[in-house]
Amino acid sequence: YEKKASFKIKNKGFFSSLILGMAFGAGWSPCIGPILASILFLAGNSTTLFDGIILLLFFSIGLGIPFLLSSDLNLSAGQPSLSRNFYII
């Protein structure tokens, strides 16, 4: 026995994006907050500026890769969106 909730949103405009972004942020913040705080603490206490920059750079790259991959795997338009718009990035 399985029950599914089905939501049909006809107008996918600004308000829908705002609600989705707020829900994503509310779920994301408790997960990313302590990790970001630790990396900022380590970067602030690093011996050189370069060490801190490297820590934050790798954190940013690791944070962005899943979003870029999920964007590329979005096949709703028939063509991966990242490869189509790669020159913009």
PDB file of N, CA and C in Angstrom:
ATOM      1  N   TYR A   1       0.839  -1.178   0.000  1.00  0.00           N
ATOM      2  CA  TYR A   1       0.000   0.000   0.000  1.00  0.00           C
ATOM      3  C   TYR A   1       0.878   1.232   0.000  1.00  0.00           C
ATOM      4  N   GLU A   2       0.650   2.100  -0.930  1.00  0.00           N
ATOM      5  CA  GLU A   2       1.475   3.305  -1.053  1.00  0.00           C
ATOM      6  C   GLU A   2       0.592   4.503  -1.346  1.00  0.00           C
ATOM      7  N   LYS A   3       0.849   5.562  -0.631  1.00  0.00           N
ATOM      8  CA  LYS A   3       0.138   6.818  -0.856  1.00  0.00           C
ATOM      9  C   LYS A   3       1.133   7.861  -1.313  1.00  0.00           C
ATOM     10  N   LYS A   4       0.800   8.571  -2.346  1.00  0.00           N
ATOM     11  CA  LYS A   4       1.678   9.615  -2.863  1.00  0.00           C
ATOM     12  C   LYS A   4       0.932  10.940  -2.878  1.00  0.00           C
ATOM     13  N   ALA A   5       1.660  11.983  -2.554  1.00  0.00           N
ATOM     14  CA  ALA A   5       1.101  13.328  -2.658  1.00  0.00           C
ATOM     15  C   ALA A   5       1.474  13.875  -4.028  1.00  0.00           C
ATOM     16  N   SER A   6       0.512  14.348  -4.727  1.00  0.00           N
ATOM     17  CA  SER A   6       0.751  14.869  -6.062  1.00  0.00           C
ATOM     18  C   SER A   6       0.446  16.366  -6.077  1.00  0.00           C
ATOM     19  N   PHE A   7       1.430  17.150  -6.455  1.00  0.00           N
ATOM     20  CA  PHE A   7       1.274  18.593  -6.538  1.00  0.00           C
ATOM     21  C   PHE A   7       1.464  19.022  -7.978  1.00  0.00           C
ATOM     22  N   LYS A   8       0.483  19.671  -8.511  1.00  0.00           N
ATOM     23  CA  LYS A   8       0.562  20.206  -9.871  1.00  0.00           C
ATOM     24  C   LYS A   8       0.613  21.724  -9.770  1.00  0.00           C
ATOM     25  N   ILE A   9       1.775  22.283 -10.000  1.00  0.00           N
ATOM     26  CA  ILE A   9       1.939  23.737  -9.960  1.00  0.00           C
ATOM     27  C   ILE A   9       1.867  24.240 -11.392  1.00  0.00           C
ATOM     28  N   LYS A  10       0.861  25.028 -11.677  1.00  0.00           N
ATOM     29  CA  LYS A  10       0.678  25.514 -13.041  1.00  0.00           C
ATOM     30  C   LYS A  10       1.549  26.729 -13.323  1.00  0.00           C
ATOM     31  N   ASN A  11       1.655  27.643 -12.373  1.00  0.00           N
ATOM     32  CA  ASN A  11       2.424  28.863 -12.570  1.00  0.00           C
ATOM     33  C   ASN A  11       3.725  28.749 -11.781  1.00  0.00           C
ATOM     34  N   LYS A  12       4.802  28.407 -12.454  1.00  0.00           N
ATOM     35  CA  LYS A  12       6.103  28.274 -11.793  1.00  0.00           C
ATOM     36  C   LYS A  12       6.843  29.604 -11.915  1.00  0.00           C
ATOM     37  N   GLY A  13       6.493  30.533 -11.072  1.00  0.00           N
ATOM     38  CA  GLY A  13       7.064  31.860 -11.154  1.00  0.00           C
ATOM     39  C   GLY A  13       7.948  32.168  -9.963  1.00  0.00           C
ATOM     40  N   PHE A  14       8.027  33.437  -9.646  1.00  0.00           N
ATOM     41  CA  PHE A  14       8.899  33.925  -8.592  1.00  0.00           C
ATOM     42  C   PHE A  14       8.513  33.364  -7.231  1.00  0.00           C
ATOM     43  N   PHE A  15       7.230  33.329  -6.923  1.00  0.00           N
ATOM     44  CA  PHE A  15       6.781  32.871  -5.609  1.00  0.00           C
ATOM     45  C   PHE A  15       7.139  31.404  -5.379  1.00  0.00           C
ATOM     46  N   SER A  16       6.983  30.570  -6.396  1.00  0.00           N
ATOM     47  CA  SER A  16       7.349  29.150  -6.275  1.00  0.00           C
ATOM     48  C   SER A  16       8.846  29.004  -6.020  1.00  0.00           C
ATOM     49  N   SER A  17       9.646  29.791  -6.723  1.00  0.00           N
ATOM     50  CA  SER A  17      11.097  29.752  -6.543  1.00  0.00           C
ATOM     51  C   SER A  17      11.490  30.196  -5.142  1.00  0.00           C
ATOM     52  N   LEU A  18      10.797  31.219  -4.654  1.00  0.00           N
ATOM     53  CA  LEU A  18      11.081  31.732  -3.323  1.00  0.00           C
ATOM     54  C   LEU A  18      10.792  30.685  -2.255  1.00  0.00           C
ATOM     55  N   ILE A  19       9.639  30.025  -2.352  1.00  0.00           N
ATOM     56  CA  ILE A  19       9.269  28.999  -1.376  1.00  0.00           C
ATOM     57  C   ILE A  19      10.246  27.818  -1.434  1.00  0.00           C
ATOM     58  N   LEU A  20      10.588  27.376  -2.627  1.00  0.00           N
ATOM     59  CA  LEU A  20      11.529  26.272  -2.766  1.00  0.00           C
ATOM     60  C   LEU A  20      12.897  26.652  -2.213  1.00  0.00           C
ATOM     61  N   GLY A  21      13.352  27.856  -2.482  1.00  0.00           N
ATOM     62  CA  GLY A  21      14.638  28.313  -1.958  1.00  0.00           C
ATOM     63  C   GLY A  21      14.652  28.412  -0.445  1.00  0.00           C
ATOM     64  N   MET A  22      13.550  28.878   0.131  1.00  0.00           N
ATOM     65  CA  MET A  22      13.469  28.963   1.591  1.00  0.00           C
ATOM     66  C   MET A  22      13.461  27.569   2.225  1.00  0.00           C
ATOM     67  N   ALA A  23      12.757  26.629   1.623  1.00  0.00           N
ATOM     68  CA  ALA A  23      12.738  25.258   2.140  1.00  0.00           C
ATOM     69  C   ALA A  23      14.116  24.623   2.018  1.00  0.00           C
ATOM     70  N   PHE A  24      14.781  24.851   0.885  1.00  0.00           N
ATOM     71  CA  PHE A  24      16.125  24.300   0.693  1.00  0.00           C
ATOM     72  C   PHE A  24      17.096  24.899   1.706  1.00  0.00           C
ATOM     73  N   GLY A  25      17.019  26.207   1.914  1.00  0.00           N
ATOM     74  CA  GLY A  25      17.900  26.875   2.869  1.00  0.00           C
ATOM     75  C   GLY A  25      17.674  26.413   4.295  1.00  0.00           C
ATOM     76  N   ALA A  26      16.397  26.174   4.660  1.00  0.00           N
ATOM     77  CA  ALA A  26      16.085  25.710   6.014  1.00  0.00           C
ATOM     78  C   ALA A  26      16.633  24.302   6.247  1.00  0.00           C
ATOM     79  N   GLY A  27      16.625  23.483   5.221  1.00  0.00           N
ATOM     80  CA  GLY A  27      17.180  22.132   5.362  1.00  0.00           C
ATOM     81  C   GLY A  27      18.691  22.097   5.248  1.00  0.00           C
ATOM     82  N   TRP A  28      19.254  23.016   4.506  1.00  0.00           N
ATOM     83  CA  TRP A  28      20.687  23.019   4.227  1.00  0.00           C
ATOM     84  C   TRP A  28      21.500  23.636   5.374  1.00  0.00           C
ATOM     85  N   SER A  29      20.968  24.663   6.008  1.00  0.00           N
ATOM     86  CA  SER A  29      21.726  25.424   7.009  1.00  0.00           C
ATOM     87  C   SER A  29      22.250  24.601   8.180  1.00  0.00           C
ATOM     88  N   PRO A  30      21.455  23.725   8.788  1.00  0.00           N
ATOM     89  CA  PRO A  30      21.999  22.948   9.902  1.00  0.00           C
ATOM     90  C   PRO A  30      23.113  22.001   9.476  1.00  0.00           C
ATOM     91  N   CYS A  31      23.123  21.603   8.226  1.00  0.00           N
ATOM     92  CA  CYS A  31      24.161  20.673   7.753  1.00  0.00           C
ATOM     93  C   CYS A  31      25.458  21.412   7.416  1.00  0.00           C
ATOM     94  N   ILE A  32      25.333  22.537   6.739  1.00  0.00           N
ATOM     95  CA  ILE A  32      26.523  23.217   6.234  1.00  0.00           C
ATOM     96  C   ILE A  32      27.129  24.182   7.252  1.00  0.00           C
ATOM     97  N   GLY A  33      26.327  24.674   8.185  1.00  0.00           N
ATOM     98  CA  GLY A  33      26.792  25.676   9.146  1.00  0.00           C
ATOM     99  C   GLY A  33      27.993  25.253   9.980  1.00  0.00           C
ATOM    100  N   PRO A  34      27.937  24.110  10.676  1.00  0.00           N
ATOM    101  CA  PRO A  34      29.089  23.709  11.493  1.00  0.00           C
ATOM    102  C   PRO A  34      30.343  23.419  10.666  1.00  0.00           C
ATOM    103  N   ILE A  35      30.162  22.871   9.477  1.00  0.00           N
ATOM    104  CA  ILE A  35      31.320  22.571   8.630  1.00  0.00           C
ATOM    105  C   ILE A  35      31.965  23.866   8.157  1.00  0.00           C
ATOM    106  N   LEU A  36      31.144  24.804   7.710  1.00  0.00           N
ATOM    107  CA  LEU A  36      31.682  26.097   7.263  1.00  0.00           C
ATOM    108  C   LEU A  36      32.343  26.832   8.416  1.00  0.00           C
ATOM    109  N   ALA A  37      31.748  26.769   9.600  1.00  0.00           N
ATOM    110  CA  ALA A  37      32.347  27.427  10.767  1.00  0.00           C
ATOM    111  C   ALA A  37      33.712  26.834  11.081  1.00  0.00           C
ATOM    112  N   SER A  38      33.845  25.507  10.996  1.00  0.00           N
ATOM    113  CA  SER A  38      35.152  24.889  11.277  1.00  0.00           C
ATOM    114  C   SER A  38      36.195  25.284  10.244  1.00  0.00           C
ATOM    115  N   ILE A  39      35.779  25.309   8.968  1.00  0.00           N
ATOM    116  CA  ILE A  39      36.742  25.673   7.923  1.00  0.00           C
ATOM    117  C   ILE A  39      37.140  27.132   8.055  1.00  0.00           C
ATOM    118  N   LEU A  40      36.189  28.002   8.370  1.00  0.00           N
ATOM    119  CA  LEU A  40      36.542  29.417   8.584  1.00  0.00           C
ATOM    120  C   LEU A  40      37.467  29.577   9.783  1.00  0.00           C
ATOM    121  N   PHE A  41      37.233  28.793  10.829  1.00  0.00           N
ATOM    122  CA  PHE A  41      38.122  28.833  11.996  1.00  0.00           C
ATOM    123  C   PHE A  41      39.531  28.374  11.621  1.00  0.00           C
ATOM    124  N   LEU A  42      39.615  27.267  10.871  1.00  0.00           N
ATOM    125  CA  LEU A  42      40.931  26.777  10.440  1.00  0.00           C
ATOM    126  C   LEU A  42      41.615  27.769   9.503  1.00  0.00           C
ATOM    127  N   ALA A  43      40.851  28.363   8.603  1.00  0.00           N
ATOM    128  CA  ALA A  43      41.428  29.338   7.676  1.00  0.00           C
ATOM    129  C   ALA A  43      41.912  30.573   8.424  1.00  0.00           C
ATOM    130  N   GLY A  44      41.159  30.993   9.441  1.00  0.00           N
ATOM    131  CA  GLY A  44      41.571  32.160  10.230  1.00  0.00           C
ATOM    132  C   GLY A  44      42.801  31.902  11.066  1.00  0.00           C
ATOM    133  N   ASN A  45      42.998  30.662  11.487  1.00  0.00           N
ATOM    134  CA  ASN A  45      44.157  30.315  12.315  1.00  0.00           C
ATOM    135  C   ASN A  45      45.306  29.718  11.522  1.00  0.00           C
ATOM    136  N   SER A  46      45.209  29.712  10.196  1.00  0.00           N
ATOM    137  CA  SER A  46      46.299  29.151   9.393  1.00  0.00           C
ATOM    138  C   SER A  46      47.519  30.068   9.452  1.00  0.00           C
ATOM    139  N   THR A  47      48.657  29.477   9.162  1.00  0.00           N
ATOM    140  CA  THR A  47      49.907  30.232   9.295  1.00  0.00           C
ATOM    141  C   THR A  47      50.071  31.301   8.209  1.00  0.00           C
ATOM    142  N   THR A  48      49.619  31.001   7.007  1.00  0.00           N
ATOM    143  CA  THR A  48      49.741  31.980   5.927  1.00  0.00           C
ATOM    144  C   THR A  48      48.373  32.224   5.293  1.00  0.00           C
ATOM    145  N   LEU A  49      48.264  33.311   4.607  1.00  0.00           N
ATOM    146  CA  LEU A  49      47.034  33.657   3.902  1.00  0.00           C
ATOM    147  C   LEU A  49      46.736  32.626   2.821  1.00  0.00           C
ATOM    148  N   PHE A  50      47.780  32.143   2.161  1.00  0.00           N
ATOM    149  CA  PHE A  50      47.617  31.163   1.090  1.00  0.00           C
ATOM    150  C   PHE A  50      46.971  29.880   1.605  1.00  0.00           C
ATOM    151  N   ASP A  51      47.352  29.420   2.805  1.00  0.00           N
ATOM    152  CA  ASP A  51      46.756  28.209   3.382  1.00  0.00           C
ATOM    153  C   ASP A  51      45.258  28.393   3.613  1.00  0.00           C
ATOM    154  N   GLY A  52      44.876  29.539   4.110  1.00  0.00           N
ATOM    155  CA  GLY A  52      43.460  29.822   4.320  1.00  0.00           C
ATOM    156  C   GLY A  52      42.686  29.890   3.021  1.00  0.00           C
ATOM    157  N   ILE A  53      43.295  30.486   2.008  1.00  0.00           N
ATOM    158  CA  ILE A  53      42.650  30.584   0.703  1.00  0.00           C
ATOM    159  C   ILE A  53      42.459  29.200   0.107  1.00  0.00           C
ATOM    160  N   ILE A  54      43.455  28.345   0.239  1.00  0.00           N
ATOM    161  CA  ILE A  54      43.351  26.985  -0.294  1.00  0.00           C
ATOM    162  C   ILE A  54      42.231  26.210   0.400  1.00  0.00           C
ATOM    163  N   LEU A  55      42.117  26.323   1.717  1.00  0.00           N
ATOM    164  CA  LEU A  55      41.044  25.645   2.449  1.00  0.00           C
ATOM    165  C   LEU A  55      39.671  26.090   1.951  1.00  0.00           C
ATOM    166  N   LEU A  56      39.477  27.388   1.842  1.00  0.00           N
ATOM    167  CA  LEU A  56      38.184  27.908   1.403  1.00  0.00           C
ATOM    168  C   LEU A  56      37.927  27.617  -0.073  1.00  0.00           C
ATOM    169  N   LEU A  57      38.967  27.585  -0.884  1.00  0.00           N
ATOM    170  CA  LEU A  57      38.812  27.265  -2.298  1.00  0.00           C
ATOM    171  C   LEU A  57      38.318  25.832  -2.477  1.00  0.00           C
ATOM    172  N   PHE A  58      38.954  24.890  -1.785  1.00  0.00           N
ATOM    173  CA  PHE A  58      38.535  23.495  -1.920  1.00  0.00           C
ATOM    174  C   PHE A  58      37.149  23.262  -1.326  1.00  0.00           C
ATOM    175  N   PHE A  59      36.821  23.967  -0.281  1.00  0.00           N
ATOM    176  CA  PHE A  59      35.473  23.872   0.277  1.00  0.00           C
ATOM    177  C   PHE A  59      34.451  24.358  -0.744  1.00  0.00           C
ATOM    178  N   SER A  60      34.738  25.475  -1.386  1.00  0.00           N
ATOM    179  CA  SER A  60      33.820  26.037  -2.380  1.00  0.00           C
ATOM    180  C   SER A  60      33.674  25.125  -3.589  1.00  0.00           C
ATOM    181  N   ILE A  61      34.783  24.558  -4.031  1.00  0.00           N
ATOM    182  CA  ILE A  61      34.734  23.637  -5.173  1.00  0.00           C
ATOM    183  C   ILE A  61      33.908  22.404  -4.807  1.00  0.00           C
ATOM    184  N   GLY A  62      34.153  21.845  -3.623  1.00  0.00           N
ATOM    185  CA  GLY A  62      33.403  20.677  -3.189  1.00  0.00           C
ATOM    186  C   GLY A  62      31.935  20.963  -2.997  1.00  0.00           C
ATOM    187  N   LEU A  63      31.606  22.176  -2.619  1.00  0.00           N
ATOM    188  CA  LEU A  63      30.214  22.560  -2.439  1.00  0.00           C
ATOM    189  C   LEU A  63      29.521  22.771  -3.786  1.00  0.00           C
ATOM    190  N   GLY A  64      30.245  23.262  -4.766  1.00  0.00           N
ATOM    191  CA  GLY A  64      29.639  23.587  -6.051  1.00  0.00           C
ATOM    192  C   GLY A  64      29.528  22.434  -7.020  1.00  0.00           C
ATOM    193  N   ILE A  65      30.405  21.441  -6.913  1.00  0.00           N
ATOM    194  CA  ILE A  65      30.405  20.329  -7.874  1.00  0.00           C
ATOM    195  C   ILE A  65      29.072  19.578  -7.921  1.00  0.00           C
ATOM    196  N   PRO A  66      28.453  19.224  -6.789  1.00  0.00           N
ATOM    197  CA  PRO A  66      27.160  18.525  -6.897  1.00  0.00           C
ATOM    198  C   PRO A  66      26.076  19.347  -7.603  1.00  0.00           C
ATOM    199  N   PHE A  67      26.093  20.660  -7.415  1.00  0.00           N
ATOM    200  CA  PHE A  67      25.105  21.499  -8.088  1.00  0.00           C
ATOM    201  C   PHE A  67      25.356  21.553  -9.589  1.00  0.00           C
ATOM    202  N   LEU A  68      26.618  21.641  -9.982  1.00  0.00           N
ATOM    203  CA  LEU A  68      26.934  21.652 -11.408  1.00  0.00           C
ATOM    204  C   LEU A  68      26.593  20.313 -12.057  1.00  0.00           C
ATOM    205  N   LEU A  69      26.870  19.213 -11.353  1.00  0.00           N
ATOM    206  CA  LEU A  69      26.542  17.900 -11.898  1.00  0.00           C
ATOM    207  C   LEU A  69      25.035  17.697 -12.004  1.00  0.00           C
ATOM    208  N   SER A  70      24.301  18.129 -10.993  1.00  0.00           N
ATOM    209  CA  SER A  70      22.845  17.978 -11.068  1.00  0.00           C
ATOM    210  C   SER A  70      22.270  18.871 -12.162  1.00  0.00           C
ATOM    211  N   SER A  71      22.892  19.996 -12.406  1.00  0.00           N
ATOM    212  CA  SER A  71      22.459  20.859 -13.499  1.00  0.00           C
ATOM    213  C   SER A  71      22.729  20.189 -14.837  1.00  0.00           C
ATOM    214  N   ASP A  72      23.866  19.522 -14.951  1.00  0.00           N
ATOM    215  CA  ASP A  72      24.225  18.866 -16.202  1.00  0.00           C
ATOM    216  C   ASP A  72      23.355  17.641 -16.460  1.00  0.00           C
ATOM    217  N   LEU A  73      22.869  17.009 -15.413  1.00  0.00           N
ATOM    218  CA  LEU A  73      22.060  15.809 -15.585  1.00  0.00           C
ATOM    219  C   LEU A  73      20.576  16.116 -15.762  1.00  0.00           C
ATOM    220  N   ASN A  74      20.238  17.383 -15.807  1.00  0.00           N
ATOM    221  CA  ASN A  74      18.850  17.783 -16.014  1.00  0.00           C
ATOM    222  C   ASN A  74      18.523  17.630 -17.495  1.00  0.00           C
ATOM    223  N   LEU A  75      17.852  16.559 -17.807  1.00  0.00           N
ATOM    224  CA  LEU A  75      17.595  16.253 -19.216  1.00  0.00           C
ATOM    225  C   LEU A  75      16.192  16.648 -19.657  1.00  0.00           C
ATOM    226  N   SER A  76      15.556  17.538 -18.897  1.00  0.00           N
ATOM    227  CA  SER A  76      14.180  17.892 -19.236  1.00  0.00           C
ATOM    228  C   SER A  76      14.084  18.634 -20.572  1.00  0.00           C
ATOM    229  N   ALA A  77      15.111  19.344 -20.944  1.00  0.00           N
ATOM    230  CA  ALA A  77      15.079  20.079 -22.213  1.00  0.00           C
ATOM    231  C   ALA A  77      15.611  19.237 -23.365  1.00  0.00           C
ATOM    232  N   GLY A  78      16.029  18.002 -23.090  1.00  0.00           N
ATOM    233  CA  GLY A  78      16.536  17.138 -24.149  1.00  0.00           C
ATOM    234  C   GLY A  78      18.038  17.226 -24.330  1.00  0.00           C
ATOM    235  N   GLN A  79      18.662  18.203 -23.735  1.00  0.00           N
ATOM    236  CA  GLN A  79      20.111  18.369 -23.853  1.00  0.00           C
ATOM    237  C   GLN A  79      20.633  18.807 -22.493  1.00  0.00           C
ATOM    238  N   PRO A  80      21.750  18.254 -22.031  1.00  0.00           N
ATOM    239  CA  PRO A  80      22.287  18.687 -20.738  1.00  0.00           C
ATOM    240  C   PRO A  80      22.529  20.191 -20.707  1.00  0.00           C
ATOM    241  N   SER A  81      22.012  20.830 -19.666  1.00  0.00           N
ATOM    242  CA  SER A  81      22.041  22.285 -19.611  1.00  0.00           C
ATOM    243  C   SER A  81      23.437  22.847 -19.398  1.00  0.00           C
ATOM    244  N   LEU A  82      24.282  22.151 -18.634  1.00  0.00           N
ATOM    245  CA  LEU A  82      25.610  22.695 -18.363  1.00  0.00           C
ATOM    246  C   LEU A  82      26.468  22.686 -19.619  1.00  0.00           C
ATOM    247  N   SER A  83      26.429  21.606 -20.383  1.00  0.00           N
ATOM    248  CA  SER A  83      27.246  21.566 -21.581  1.00  0.00           C
ATOM    249  C   SER A  83      26.746  22.550 -22.639  1.00  0.00           C
ATOM    250  N   ARG A  84      25.437  22.815 -22.622  1.00  0.00           N
ATOM    251  CA  ARG A  84      24.877  23.776 -23.582  1.00  0.00           C
ATOM    252  C   ARG A  84      25.282  25.204 -23.225  1.00  0.00           C
ATOM    253  N   ASN A  85      25.383  25.505 -21.923  1.00  0.00           N
ATOM    254  CA  ASN A  85      25.674  26.867 -21.460  1.00  0.00           C
ATOM    255  C   ASN A  85      27.034  26.967 -20.783  1.00  0.00           C
ATOM    256  N   PHE A  86      27.946  26.091 -21.106  1.00  0.00           N
ATOM    257  CA  PHE A  86      29.227  26.063 -20.409  1.00  0.00           C
ATOM    258  C   PHE A  86      30.038  27.330 -20.612  1.00  0.00           C
ATOM    259  N   TYR A  87      29.917  27.972 -21.744  1.00  0.00           N
ATOM    260  CA  TYR A  87      30.682  29.194 -22.014  1.00  0.00           C
ATOM    261  C   TYR A  87      30.300  30.323 -21.065  1.00  0.00           C
ATOM    262  N   ILE A  88      29.077  30.300 -20.510  1.00  0.00           N
ATOM    263  CA  ILE A  88      28.653  31.351 -19.585  1.00  0.00           C
ATOM    264  C   ILE A  88      29.370  31.205 -18.254  1.00  0.00           C
ATOM    265  N   ILE A  89      29.573  29.957 -17.824  1.00  0.00           N
ATOM    266  CA  ILE A  89      30.219  29.698 -16.521  1.00  0.00           C
ATOM    267  C   ILE A  89      31.686  29.984 -16.663  1.00  0.00           C
TER     268      ILE A  89
END
